[in-house]
PDB file of N, CA and C in Angstrom:
ATOM      1  N   MET A 195       0.229   8.594 -21.186  1.00  0.00           N
ATOM      2  CA  MET A 195      -0.116   7.582 -20.213  1.00  0.00           C
ATOM      3  C   MET A 195       0.911   8.265 -19.230  1.00  0.00           C
ATOM      4  N   ILE A 196       0.088   7.866 -17.516  1.00  0.00           N
ATOM      5  CA  ILE A 196       0.554   8.529 -16.346  1.00  0.00           C
ATOM      6  C   ILE A 196       1.868   7.817 -16.109  1.00  0.00           C
ATOM      7  N   SER A 197       2.414   6.749 -16.640  1.00  0.00           N
ATOM      8  CA  SER A 197       3.464   5.669 -16.131  1.00  0.00           C
ATOM      9  C   SER A 197       4.790   6.707 -16.758  1.00  0.00           C
ATOM     10  N   ARG A 198       4.500   8.094 -17.734  1.00  0.00           N
ATOM     11  CA  ARG A 198       6.213   8.561 -18.227  1.00  0.00           C
ATOM     12  C   ARG A 198       6.693   9.716 -17.174  1.00  0.00           C
ATOM     13  N   PHE A 199       5.366  10.015 -15.762  1.00  0.00           N
ATOM     14  CA  PHE A 199       5.893  10.741 -14.638  1.00  0.00           C
ATOM     15  C   PHE A 199       6.706   9.622 -13.762  1.00  0.00           C
ATOM     16  N   TYR A 200       6.824   8.558 -14.140  1.00  0.00           N
ATOM     17  CA  TYR A 200       7.296   7.822 -13.012  1.00  0.00           C
ATOM     18  C   TYR A 200       8.933   7.882 -13.118  1.00  0.00           C
ATOM     19  N   THR A 201       9.635   9.099 -12.901  1.00  0.00           N
ATOM     20  CA  THR A 201      11.040   9.250 -12.879  1.00  0.00           C
ATOM     21  C   THR A 201      12.029   9.473 -11.164  1.00  0.00           C
ATOM     22  N   THR A 202      11.016   8.850 -10.481  1.00  0.00           N
ATOM     23  CA  THR A 202      12.240   8.705  -9.055  1.00  0.00           C
ATOM     24  C   THR A 202      12.009   7.823  -8.402  1.00  0.00           C
ATOM     25  N   THR A 203      13.187   7.686  -7.999  1.00  0.00           N
ATOM     26  CA  THR A 203      13.297   5.952  -7.548  1.00  0.00           C
ATOM     27  C   THR A 203      13.126   6.469  -5.727  1.00  0.00           C
ATOM     28  N   PHE A 204      11.929   5.147  -5.400  1.00  0.00           N
ATOM     29  CA  PHE A 204      11.650   5.490  -4.261  1.00  0.00           C
ATOM     30  C   PHE A 204      12.293   4.320  -3.439  1.00  0.00           C
ATOM     31  N   THR A 205      12.637   4.576  -2.143  1.00  0.00           N
ATOM     32  CA  THR A 205      13.151   3.061  -1.195  1.00  0.00           C
ATOM     33  C   THR A 205      12.349   3.303  -0.407  1.00  0.00           C
ATOM     34  N   ILE A 206      11.621   1.777  -0.025  1.00  0.00           N
ATOM     35  CA  ILE A 206      10.693   1.014   0.647  1.00  0.00           C
ATOM     36  C   ILE A 206      11.413   1.069   1.779  1.00  0.00           C
ATOM     37  N   LYS A 207      10.849   1.283   3.136  1.00  0.00           N
ATOM     38  CA  LYS A 207      11.770   0.693   4.407  1.00  0.00           C
ATOM     39  C   LYS A 207       9.953   0.741   5.584  1.00  0.00           C
ATOM     40  N   ARG A 208       9.977  -0.774   6.061  1.00  0.00           N
ATOM     41  CA  ARG A 208       9.163  -1.267   6.444  1.00  0.00           C
ATOM     42  C   ARG A 208       9.591  -1.716   7.786  1.00  0.00           C
ATOM     43  N   LEU A 209       8.721  -1.136   8.822  1.00  0.00           N
ATOM     44  CA  LEU A 209       8.993  -1.641  10.721  1.00  0.00           C
ATOM     45  C   LEU A 209       8.596  -2.997  10.564  1.00  0.00           C
ATOM     46  N   THR A 210       9.441  -3.935  11.025  1.00  0.00           N
ATOM     47  CA  THR A 210       9.326  -5.157  11.058  1.00  0.00           C
ATOM     48  C   THR A 210      10.089  -5.539  12.398  1.00  0.00           C
ATOM     49  N   TYR A 211       9.699  -7.150  12.976  1.00  0.00           N
ATOM     50  CA  TYR A 211       9.890  -6.933  14.167  1.00  0.00           C
ATOM     51  C   TYR A 211      10.614  -8.461  14.108  1.00  0.00           C
ATOM     52  N   ALA A 212      11.721  -8.866  15.264  1.00  0.00           N
ATOM     53  CA  ALA A 212      12.311  -9.377  15.936  1.00  0.00           C
ATOM     54  C   ALA A 212      12.499  -9.930  16.866  1.00  0.00           C
ATOM     55  N   SER A 213      12.464 -11.014  17.824  1.00  0.00           N
ATOM     56  CA  SER A 213      12.943 -10.718  19.366  1.00  0.00           C
ATOM     57  C   SER A 213      11.947  -9.497  19.955  1.00  0.00           C
ATOM     58  N   ASN A 214      10.697  -9.035  19.408  1.00  0.00           N
ATOM     59  CA  ASN A 214      10.001  -8.077  20.152  1.00  0.00           C
ATOM     60  C   ASN A 214      10.931  -6.665  20.041  1.00  0.00           C
ATOM     61  N   ILE A 215      11.958  -6.996  19.007  1.00  0.00           N
ATOM     62  CA  ILE A 215      12.580  -5.620  18.491  1.00  0.00           C
ATOM     63  C   ILE A 215      12.095  -5.160  17.384  1.00  0.00           C
ATOM     64  N   GLY A 216      11.425  -3.491  16.960  1.00  0.00           N
ATOM     65  CA  GLY A 216      11.492  -3.154  16.199  1.00  0.00           C
ATOM     66  C   GLY A 216      12.189  -2.337  15.213  1.00  0.00           C
ATOM     67  N   THR A 217      12.799  -2.725  13.895  1.00  0.00           N
ATOM     68  CA  THR A 217      13.612  -2.404  12.899  1.00  0.00           C
ATOM     69  C   THR A 217      13.373  -2.371  11.445  1.00  0.00           C
ATOM     70  N   TRP A 218      13.559  -0.443  10.942  1.00  0.00           N
ATOM     71  CA  TRP A 218      13.265  -0.377   9.704  1.00  0.00           C
ATOM     72  C   TRP A 218      14.033  -0.787   8.992  1.00  0.00           C
ATOM     73  N   GLY A 219      13.742  -1.856   7.754  1.00  0.00           N
ATOM     74  CA  GLY A 219      14.550  -2.293   6.718  1.00  0.00           C
ATOM     75  C   GLY A 219      14.041  -2.044   5.375  1.00  0.00           C
ATOM     76  N   ALA A 220      14.964  -2.070   4.827  1.00  0.00           N
ATOM     77  CA  ALA A 220      14.603  -1.634   3.159  1.00  0.00           C
ATOM     78  C   ALA A 220      13.789  -2.733   2.517  1.00  0.00           C
ATOM     79  N   THR A 221      12.641  -3.096   1.700  1.00  0.00           N
ATOM     80  CA  THR A 221      11.854  -3.982   1.013  1.00  0.00           C
ATOM     81  C   THR A 221      12.164  -3.866  -0.327  1.00  0.00           C
ATOM     82  N   GLY A 222      12.589  -2.594  -0.759  1.00  0.00           N
ATOM     83  CA  GLY A 222      12.935  -2.815  -1.976  1.00  0.00           C
ATOM     84  C   GLY A 222      12.259  -0.916  -2.814  1.00  0.00           C
ATOM     85  N   THR A 223      12.015  -0.751  -4.121  1.00  0.00           N
ATOM     86  CA  THR A 223      12.244  -0.031  -4.659  1.00  0.00           C
ATOM     87  C   THR A 223      11.290   0.455  -5.269  1.00  0.00           C
ATOM     88  N   PHE A 224      10.824   1.499  -5.975  1.00  0.00           N
ATOM     89  CA  PHE A 224       9.640   1.538  -7.411  1.00  0.00           C
ATOM     90  C   PHE A 224      10.266   3.111  -7.995  1.00  0.00           C
ATOM     91  N   LEU A 225       9.690   2.996  -8.899  1.00  0.00           N
ATOM     92  CA  LEU A 225       9.301   4.413  -9.673  1.00  0.00           C
ATOM     93  C   LEU A 225       8.522   5.097  -9.124  1.00  0.00           C
ATOM     94  N   GLY A 226       8.537   6.321  -9.331  1.00  0.00           N
ATOM     95  CA  GLY A 226       7.196   7.057  -9.031  1.00  0.00           C
ATOM     96  C   GLY A 226       7.066   8.549  -9.318  1.00  0.00           C
ATOM     97  N   HIS A 227       6.206   8.985  -9.104  1.00  0.00           N
ATOM     98  CA  HIS A 227       5.975  10.739  -9.153  1.00  0.00           C
ATOM     99  C   HIS A 227       5.700  11.381  -7.929  1.00  0.00           C
ATOM    100  N   LEU A 228       6.440  12.531  -7.550  1.00  0.00           N
ATOM    101  CA  LEU A 228       6.070  13.431  -6.161  1.00  0.00           C
ATOM    102  C   LEU A 228       5.442  14.825  -6.661  1.00  0.00           C
ATOM    103  N   GLN A 229       4.472  14.555  -5.775  1.00  0.00           N
ATOM    104  CA  GLN A 229       3.477  15.949  -6.134  1.00  0.00           C
ATOM    105  C   GLN A 229       3.149  16.559  -4.519  1.00  0.00           C
ATOM    106  N   GLN A 230       3.297  17.864  -4.491  1.00  0.00           N
ATOM    107  CA  GLN A 230       2.053  18.250  -3.393  1.00  0.00           C
ATOM    108  C   GLN A 230       0.608  18.131  -3.266  1.00  0.00           C
ATOM    109  N   VAL A 231       0.255  17.820  -2.610  1.00  0.00           N
ATOM    110  CA  VAL A 231      -1.343  17.931  -2.097  1.00  0.00           C
ATOM    111  C   VAL A 231      -1.965  18.825  -2.219  1.00  0.00           C
ATOM    112  N   THR A 232      -3.527  18.718  -2.769  1.00  0.00           N
ATOM    113  CA  THR A 232      -4.424  19.613  -2.923  1.00  0.00           C
ATOM    114  C   THR A 232      -4.716  20.004  -0.505  1.00  0.00           C
ATOM    115  N   GLN A 233      -5.452  20.786  -0.830  1.00  0.00           N
ATOM    116  CA  GLN A 233      -6.460  21.468   0.627  1.00  0.00           C
ATOM    117  C   GLN A 233      -6.547  20.603   1.229  1.00  0.00           C
ATOM    118  N   GLU A 234      -8.015  19.930   0.206  1.00  0.00           N
ATOM    119  CA  GLU A 234      -8.528  19.391   0.346  1.00  0.00           C
ATOM    120  C   GLU A 234      -8.207  17.870   0.774  1.00  0.00           C
ATOM    121  N   GLN A 235      -6.915  17.458   0.091  1.00  0.00           N
ATOM    122  CA  GLN A 235      -6.518  15.828   0.605  1.00  0.00           C
ATOM    123  C   GLN A 235      -5.927  16.283   1.915  1.00  0.00           C
ATOM    124  N   VAL A 236      -5.106  17.394   2.562  1.00  0.00           N
ATOM    125  CA  VAL A 236      -4.428  17.686   3.513  1.00  0.00           C
ATOM    126  C   VAL A 236      -5.429  17.339   4.708  1.00  0.00           C
ATOM    127  N   ILE A 237      -6.750  18.196   4.514  1.00  0.00           N
ATOM    128  CA  ILE A 237      -8.205  18.314   5.185  1.00  0.00           C
ATOM    129  C   ILE A 237      -8.659  16.517   5.538  1.00  0.00           C
ATOM    130  N   ARG A 238      -8.732  15.861   4.763  1.00  0.00           N
ATOM    131  CA  ARG A 238      -8.813  14.392   5.118  1.00  0.00           C
ATOM    132  C   ARG A 238      -7.805  13.562   5.741  1.00  0.00           C
ATOM    133  N   LEU A 239      -6.587  13.949   5.401  1.00  0.00           N
ATOM    134  CA  LEU A 239      -5.651  13.145   6.682  1.00  0.00           C
ATOM    135  C   LEU A 239      -5.729  14.361   8.107  1.00  0.00           C
ATOM    136  N   ALA A 240      -6.964  15.013   8.095  1.00  0.00           N
ATOM    137  CA  ALA A 240      -6.645  15.683   9.362  1.00  0.00           C
ATOM    138  C   ALA A 240      -5.517  16.083  10.093  1.00  0.00           C
ATOM    139  N   ASN A 241      -4.408  16.447   9.522  1.00  0.00           N
ATOM    140  CA  ASN A 241      -3.031  17.108   9.807  1.00  0.00           C
ATOM    141  C   ASN A 241      -2.500  18.572   8.955  1.00  0.00           C
ATOM    142  N   ALA A 242      -2.641  19.219   9.140  1.00  0.00           N
ATOM    143  CA  ALA A 242      -2.412  20.514   8.464  1.00  0.00           C
ATOM    144  C   ALA A 242      -0.906  20.802   8.956  1.00  0.00           C
ATOM    145  N   LEU A 243      -0.231  20.253   9.716  1.00  0.00           N
ATOM    146  CA  LEU A 243       0.443  21.116  10.259  1.00  0.00           C
ATOM    147  C   LEU A 243       2.117  20.416   9.855  1.00  0.00           C
ATOM    148  N   VAL A 244       2.094  19.254   8.996  1.00  0.00           N
ATOM    149  CA  VAL A 244       3.147  18.698   8.114  1.00  0.00           C
ATOM    150  C   VAL A 244       3.201  19.151   6.617  1.00  0.00           C
ATOM    151  N   VAL A 245       3.994  19.039   6.048  1.00  0.00           N
ATOM    152  CA  VAL A 245       3.754  19.134   4.774  1.00  0.00           C
ATOM    153  C   VAL A 245       3.644  18.006   4.325  1.00  0.00           C
ATOM    154  N   SER A 246       2.353  17.754   3.007  1.00  0.00           N
ATOM    155  CA  SER A 246       1.791  16.330   2.613  1.00  0.00           C
ATOM    156  C   SER A 246       2.092  16.177   1.265  1.00  0.00           C
ATOM    157  N   HIS A 247       2.176  15.235   0.212  1.00  0.00           N
ATOM    158  CA  HIS A 247       2.374  15.188  -0.814  1.00  0.00           C
ATOM    159  C   HIS A 247       1.703  13.901  -1.172  1.00  0.00           C
ATOM    160  N   ALA A 248       1.701  13.598  -2.658  1.00  0.00           N
ATOM    161  CA  ALA A 248       0.960  12.323  -3.501  1.00  0.00           C
ATOM    162  C   ALA A 248       1.995  12.073  -4.255  1.00  0.00           C
ATOM    163  N   ILE A 249       2.201  10.785  -3.758  1.00  0.00           N
ATOM    164  CA  ILE A 249       3.482  10.053  -5.018  1.00  0.00           C
ATOM    165  C   ILE A 249       2.795   9.210  -5.894  1.00  0.00           C
ATOM    166  N   TRP A 250       2.939   9.095  -6.949  1.00  0.00           N
ATOM    167  CA  TRP A 250       1.757   8.096  -7.821  1.00  0.00           C
ATOM    168  C   TRP A 250       2.881   6.798  -8.420  1.00  0.00           C
ATOM    169  N   CYS A 251       2.397   6.221  -8.496  1.00  0.00           N
ATOM    170  CA  CYS A 251       3.226   4.861  -8.882  1.00  0.00           C
ATOM    171  C   CYS A 251       2.116   3.769  -9.470  1.00  0.00           C
ATOM    172  N   ALA A 252       3.072   2.267  -9.910  1.00  0.00           N
ATOM    173  CA  ALA A 252       2.249   1.291 -10.586  1.00  0.00           C
ATOM    174  C   ALA A 252       1.203   0.962  -9.908  1.00  0.00           C
ATOM    175  N   THR A 253      -0.119  -0.041 -10.102  1.00  0.00           N
ATOM    176  CA  THR A 253      -0.989  -0.490  -9.033  1.00  0.00           C
ATOM    177  C   THR A 253      -0.370  -1.630  -8.666  1.00  0.00           C
ATOM    178  N   ASP A 254       0.948  -2.325  -9.013  1.00  0.00           N
ATOM    179  CA  ASP A 254       1.190  -3.535  -8.557  1.00  0.00           C
ATOM    180  C   ASP A 254       2.293  -3.033  -7.405  1.00  0.00           C
ATOM    181  N   THR A 255       2.720  -2.044  -6.848  1.00  0.00           N
ATOM    182  CA  THR A 255       4.189  -1.557  -6.247  1.00  0.00           C
ATOM    183  C   THR A 255       3.262  -2.137  -4.827  1.00  0.00           C
ATOM    184  N   ASP A 256       4.415  -2.834  -3.847  1.00  0.00           N
ATOM    185  CA  ASP A 256       4.115  -3.511  -2.919  1.00  0.00           C
ATOM    186  C   ASP A 256       4.682  -2.531  -1.844  1.00  0.00           C
ATOM    187  N   VAL A 257       3.671  -1.430  -1.625  1.00  0.00           N
ATOM    188  CA  VAL A 257       3.370  -0.508  -0.565  1.00  0.00           C
ATOM    189  C   VAL A 257       2.104  -0.308   0.774  1.00  0.00           C
ATOM    190  N   GLU A 258       2.458  -0.407   1.817  1.00  0.00           N
ATOM    191  CA  GLU A 258       1.515  -0.373   2.640  1.00  0.00           C
ATOM    192  C   GLU A 258       1.410   0.895   3.487  1.00  0.00           C
ATOM    193  N   ILE A 259       0.424   1.158   4.243  1.00  0.00           N
ATOM    194  CA  ILE A 259       0.320   2.294   5.367  1.00  0.00           C
ATOM    195  C   ILE A 259       1.355   1.783   6.545  1.00  0.00           C
ATOM    196  N   GLY A 260       1.788   3.568   6.669  1.00  0.00           N
ATOM    197  CA  GLY A 260       3.051   3.313   7.444  1.00  0.00           C
ATOM    198  C   GLY A 260       4.504   2.960   7.227  1.00  0.00           C
ATOM    199  N   ASP A 261       4.642   2.674   5.764  1.00  0.00           N
ATOM    200  CA  ASP A 261       5.941   2.650   5.336  1.00  0.00           C
ATOM    201  C   ASP A 261       6.606   3.365   5.103  1.00  0.00           C
ATOM    202  N   ALA A 262       7.809   3.847   5.438  1.00  0.00           N
ATOM    203  CA  ALA A 262       8.751   5.114   5.270  1.00  0.00           C
ATOM    204  C   ALA A 262       9.470   5.073   3.443  1.00  0.00           C
ATOM    205  N   LEU A 263       9.365   5.516   2.650  1.00  0.00           N
ATOM    206  CA  LEU A 263       9.625   6.047   2.029  1.00  0.00           C
ATOM    207  C   LEU A 263      11.043   7.373   1.480  1.00  0.00           C
ATOM    208  N   GLU A 264      11.873   6.503   1.281  1.00  0.00           N
ATOM    209  CA  GLU A 264      13.364   7.714   0.747  1.00  0.00           C
ATOM    210  C   GLU A 264      13.230   8.198  -0.349  1.00  0.00           C
ATOM    211  N   ILE A 265      13.854   9.319  -0.560  1.00  0.00           N
ATOM    212  CA  ILE A 265      14.123   9.915  -1.812  1.00  0.00           C
ATOM    213  C   ILE A 265      15.495  10.774  -1.515  1.00  0.00           C
ATOM    214  N   THR A 266      16.681  11.005  -2.071  1.00  0.00           N
ATOM    215  CA  THR A 266      17.551  11.911  -1.635  1.00  0.00           C
ATOM    216  C   THR A 266      17.549  12.790  -0.417  1.00  0.00           C
ATOM    217  N   GLY A 267      17.582  11.772   0.745  1.00  0.00           N
ATOM    218  CA  GLY A 267      17.952  12.358   1.746  1.00  0.00           C
ATOM    219  C   GLY A 267      16.575  12.945   2.313  1.00  0.00           C
ATOM    220  N   ARG A 268      15.511  12.831   1.972  1.00  0.00           N
ATOM    221  CA  ARG A 268      14.110  12.816   2.180  1.00  0.00           C
ATOM    222  C   ARG A 268      13.384  11.876   2.944  1.00  0.00           C
ATOM    223  N   THR A 269      12.014  12.134   3.449  1.00  0.00           N
ATOM    224  CA  THR A 269      11.952  10.814   4.299  1.00  0.00           C
ATOM    225  C   THR A 269      10.154  10.637   4.069  1.00  0.00           C
ATOM    226  N   PHE A 270       9.253   9.716   3.995  1.00  0.00           N
ATOM    227  CA  PHE A 270       7.865  10.068   3.741  1.00  0.00           C
ATOM    228  C   PHE A 270       7.351   9.380   4.404  1.00  0.00           C
ATOM    229  N   THR A 271       6.289   9.468   4.696  1.00  0.00           N
ATOM    230  CA  THR A 271       5.643   8.287   5.355  1.00  0.00           C
ATOM    231  C   THR A 271       4.315   7.855   5.036  1.00  0.00           C
ATOM    232  N   VAL A 272       3.627   7.256   4.095  1.00  0.00           N
ATOM    233  CA  VAL A 272       2.579   6.843   4.023  1.00  0.00           C
ATOM    234  C   VAL A 272       1.512   6.553   4.591  1.00  0.00           C
ATOM    235  N   ARG A 273       0.212   7.528   4.535  1.00  0.00           N
ATOM    236  CA  ARG A 273      -0.575   7.966   5.688  1.00  0.00           C
ATOM    237  C   ARG A 273      -2.062   7.255   4.628  1.00  0.00           C
ATOM    238  N   ALA A 274      -2.107   7.257   3.565  1.00  0.00           N
ATOM    239  CA  ALA A 274      -2.909   6.746   3.387  1.00  0.00           C
ATOM    240  C   ALA A 274      -2.807   6.363   1.179  1.00  0.00           C
ATOM    241  N   ILE A 275      -3.696   5.140   0.657  1.00  0.00           N
ATOM    242  CA  ILE A 275      -2.984   4.475  -0.165  1.00  0.00           C
ATOM    243  C   ILE A 275      -5.162   4.814  -0.937  1.00  0.00           C
ATOM    244  N   GLN A 276      -4.577   5.461  -2.201  1.00  0.00           N
ATOM    245  CA  GLN A 276      -5.859   5.396  -2.917  1.00  0.00           C
ATOM    246  C   GLN A 276      -5.502   4.403  -4.031  1.00  0.00           C
ATOM    247  N   THR A 277      -6.548   3.559  -4.921  1.00  0.00           N
ATOM    248  CA  THR A 277      -6.205   2.702  -6.131  1.00  0.00           C
ATOM    249  C   THR A 277      -7.529   3.410  -7.111  1.00  0.00           C
ATOM    250  N   ASN A 278      -6.278   3.837  -7.982  1.00  0.00           N
ATOM    251  CA  ASN A 278      -6.952   4.199  -9.148  1.00  0.00           C
ATOM    252  C   ASN A 278      -6.496   3.473 -10.588  1.00  0.00           C
ATOM    253  N   ASP A 279      -7.496   2.480 -10.787  1.00  0.00           N
ATOM    254  CA  ASP A 279      -7.330   1.608 -12.157  1.00  0.00           C
ATOM    255  C   ASP A 279      -8.384   0.930 -12.690  1.00  0.00           C
ATOM    256  N   THR A 280      -8.832   2.487 -13.140  1.00  0.00           N
ATOM    257  CA  THR A 280      -9.736   2.235 -14.257  1.00  0.00           C
ATOM    258  C   THR A 280      -8.807   2.776 -15.399  1.00  0.00           C
ATOM    259  N   GLY A 281      -9.235   2.718 -16.642  1.00  0.00           N
ATOM    260  CA  GLY A 281      -8.586   3.272 -17.925  1.00  0.00           C
ATOM    261  C   GLY A 281      -7.090   2.852 -17.701  1.00  0.00           C
ATOM    262  N   ALA A 282      -7.026   3.817 -18.777  1.00  0.00           N
ATOM    263  CA  ALA A 282      -5.100   3.368 -19.215  1.00  0.00           C
ATOM    264  C   ALA A 282      -4.566   4.158 -18.136  1.00  0.00           C
ATOM    265  N   ASN A 283      -4.893   5.148 -17.638  1.00  0.00           N
ATOM    266  CA  ASN A 283      -4.087   5.734 -16.121  1.00  0.00           C
ATOM    267  C   ASN A 283      -4.354   4.996 -14.907  1.00  0.00           C
ATOM    268  N   ALA A 284      -4.321   3.615 -14.957  1.00  0.00           N
ATOM    269  CA  ALA A 284      -4.255   3.194 -13.773  1.00  0.00           C
ATOM    270  C   ALA A 284      -3.216   3.286 -13.112  1.00  0.00           C
ATOM    271  N   HIS A 285      -3.144   3.696 -11.771  1.00  0.00           N
ATOM    272  CA  HIS A 285      -2.015   3.959 -10.679  1.00  0.00           C
ATOM    273  C   HIS A 285      -2.534   4.315  -8.990  1.00  0.00           C
ATOM    274  N   LEU A 286      -1.668   3.679  -8.497  1.00  0.00           N
ATOM    275  CA  LEU A 286      -1.760   4.006  -6.470  1.00  0.00           C
ATOM    276  C   LEU A 286      -1.697   5.783  -6.506  1.00  0.00           C
ATOM    277  N   GLU A 287      -2.485   6.101  -5.635  1.00  0.00           N
ATOM    278  CA  GLU A 287      -2.066   7.673  -4.844  1.00  0.00           C
ATOM    279  C   GLU A 287      -1.568   7.269  -4.110  1.00  0.00           C
ATOM    280  N   LEU A 288      -0.543   7.543  -3.477  1.00  0.00           N
ATOM    281  CA  LEU A 288      -0.070   7.436  -1.903  1.00  0.00           C
ATOM    282  C   LEU A 288       0.099   8.676  -1.478  1.00  0.00           C
ATOM    283  N   LEU A 289      -0.951   9.264  -0.621  1.00  0.00           N
ATOM    284  CA  LEU A 289      -1.185  10.443   0.149  1.00  0.00           C
ATOM    285  C   LEU A 289       0.406  10.300   1.028  1.00  0.00           C
ATOM    286  N   VAL A 290       1.294  10.821   1.115  1.00  0.00           N
ATOM    287  CA  VAL A 290       2.350  10.663   2.475  1.00  0.00           C
ATOM    288  C   VAL A 290       2.330  12.234   3.371  1.00  0.00           C
ATOM    289  N   GLU A 291       3.155  12.414   4.322  1.00  0.00           N
ATOM    290  CA  GLU A 291       3.722  13.173   4.771  1.00  0.00           C
ATOM    291  C   GLU A 291       5.012  13.705   5.261  1.00  0.00           C
ATOM    292  N   GLU A 292       5.977  14.396   4.485  1.00  0.00           N
ATOM    293  CA  GLU A 292       7.368  14.464   4.868  1.00  0.00           C
ATOM    294  C   GLU A 292       7.548  14.247   6.137  1.00  0.00           C
ATOM    295  N   ASP A 293       8.689  13.503   7.006  1.00  0.00           N
ATOM    296  CA  ASP A 293       9.244  13.613   7.910  1.00  0.00           C
ATOM    297  C   ASP A 293      10.229  14.384   8.559  1.00  0.00           C
ATOM    298  N   THR A 294      10.248  15.074   9.646  1.00  0.00           N
ATOM    299  CA  THR A 294      11.301  15.656   9.772  1.00  0.00           C
ATOM    300  C   THR A 294      12.546  15.296  10.288  1.00  0.00           C
ATOM    301  N   GLU A 295      12.810  13.927  11.068  1.00  0.00           N
ATOM    302  CA  GLU A 295      13.744  13.179  10.949  1.00  0.00           C
ATOM    303  C   GLU A 295      13.720  12.148  10.197  1.00  0.00           C
ATOM    304  N   PRO A 296      14.749  11.557   9.661  1.00  0.00           N
ATOM    305  CA  PRO A 296      14.893  10.166   8.450  1.00  0.00           C
ATOM    306  C   PRO A 296      14.518   9.278   9.505  1.00  0.00           C
ATOM    307  N   VAL A 297      14.301   8.048   9.053  1.00  0.00           N
ATOM    308  CA  VAL A 297      14.319   7.056   9.517  1.00  0.00           C
ATOM    309  C   VAL A 297      15.655   6.106   9.207  1.00  0.00           C
ATOM    310  N   SER A 298      15.974   5.653  10.570  1.00  0.00           N
ATOM    311  CA  SER A 298      17.124   4.731  10.661  1.00  0.00           C
ATOM    312  C   SER A 298      17.044   3.405  10.250  1.00  0.00           C
ATOM    313  N   ALA A 299      18.012   2.830   9.222  1.00  0.00           N
ATOM    314  CA  ALA A 299      17.822   1.698   9.157  1.00  0.00           C
ATOM    315  C   ALA A 299      18.299   0.781   9.682  1.00  0.00           C
TER     316      ALA A 299
END
């Protein structure tokens, strides 16, 4: 099963607004698998100037486009979410771009 690859813990940070001021706050964590994306996936994102990756995770993971995902000093922004929910290997595939500057809390 694909879930055996979920060995990396990601922290989800989502931009929220209070009193018209946006702040990044941690909304939870999930286990997933990080890998570099294919050239075709980069072209779909229409941005070849950044390092793009795919993250596989469970289909019930609370993640949204625009969320920042942090692992060991690296930050990735979710650009697209594909749901692969058929068969024994159901999972989300998050297409992410690595940020050059970390998101502050």
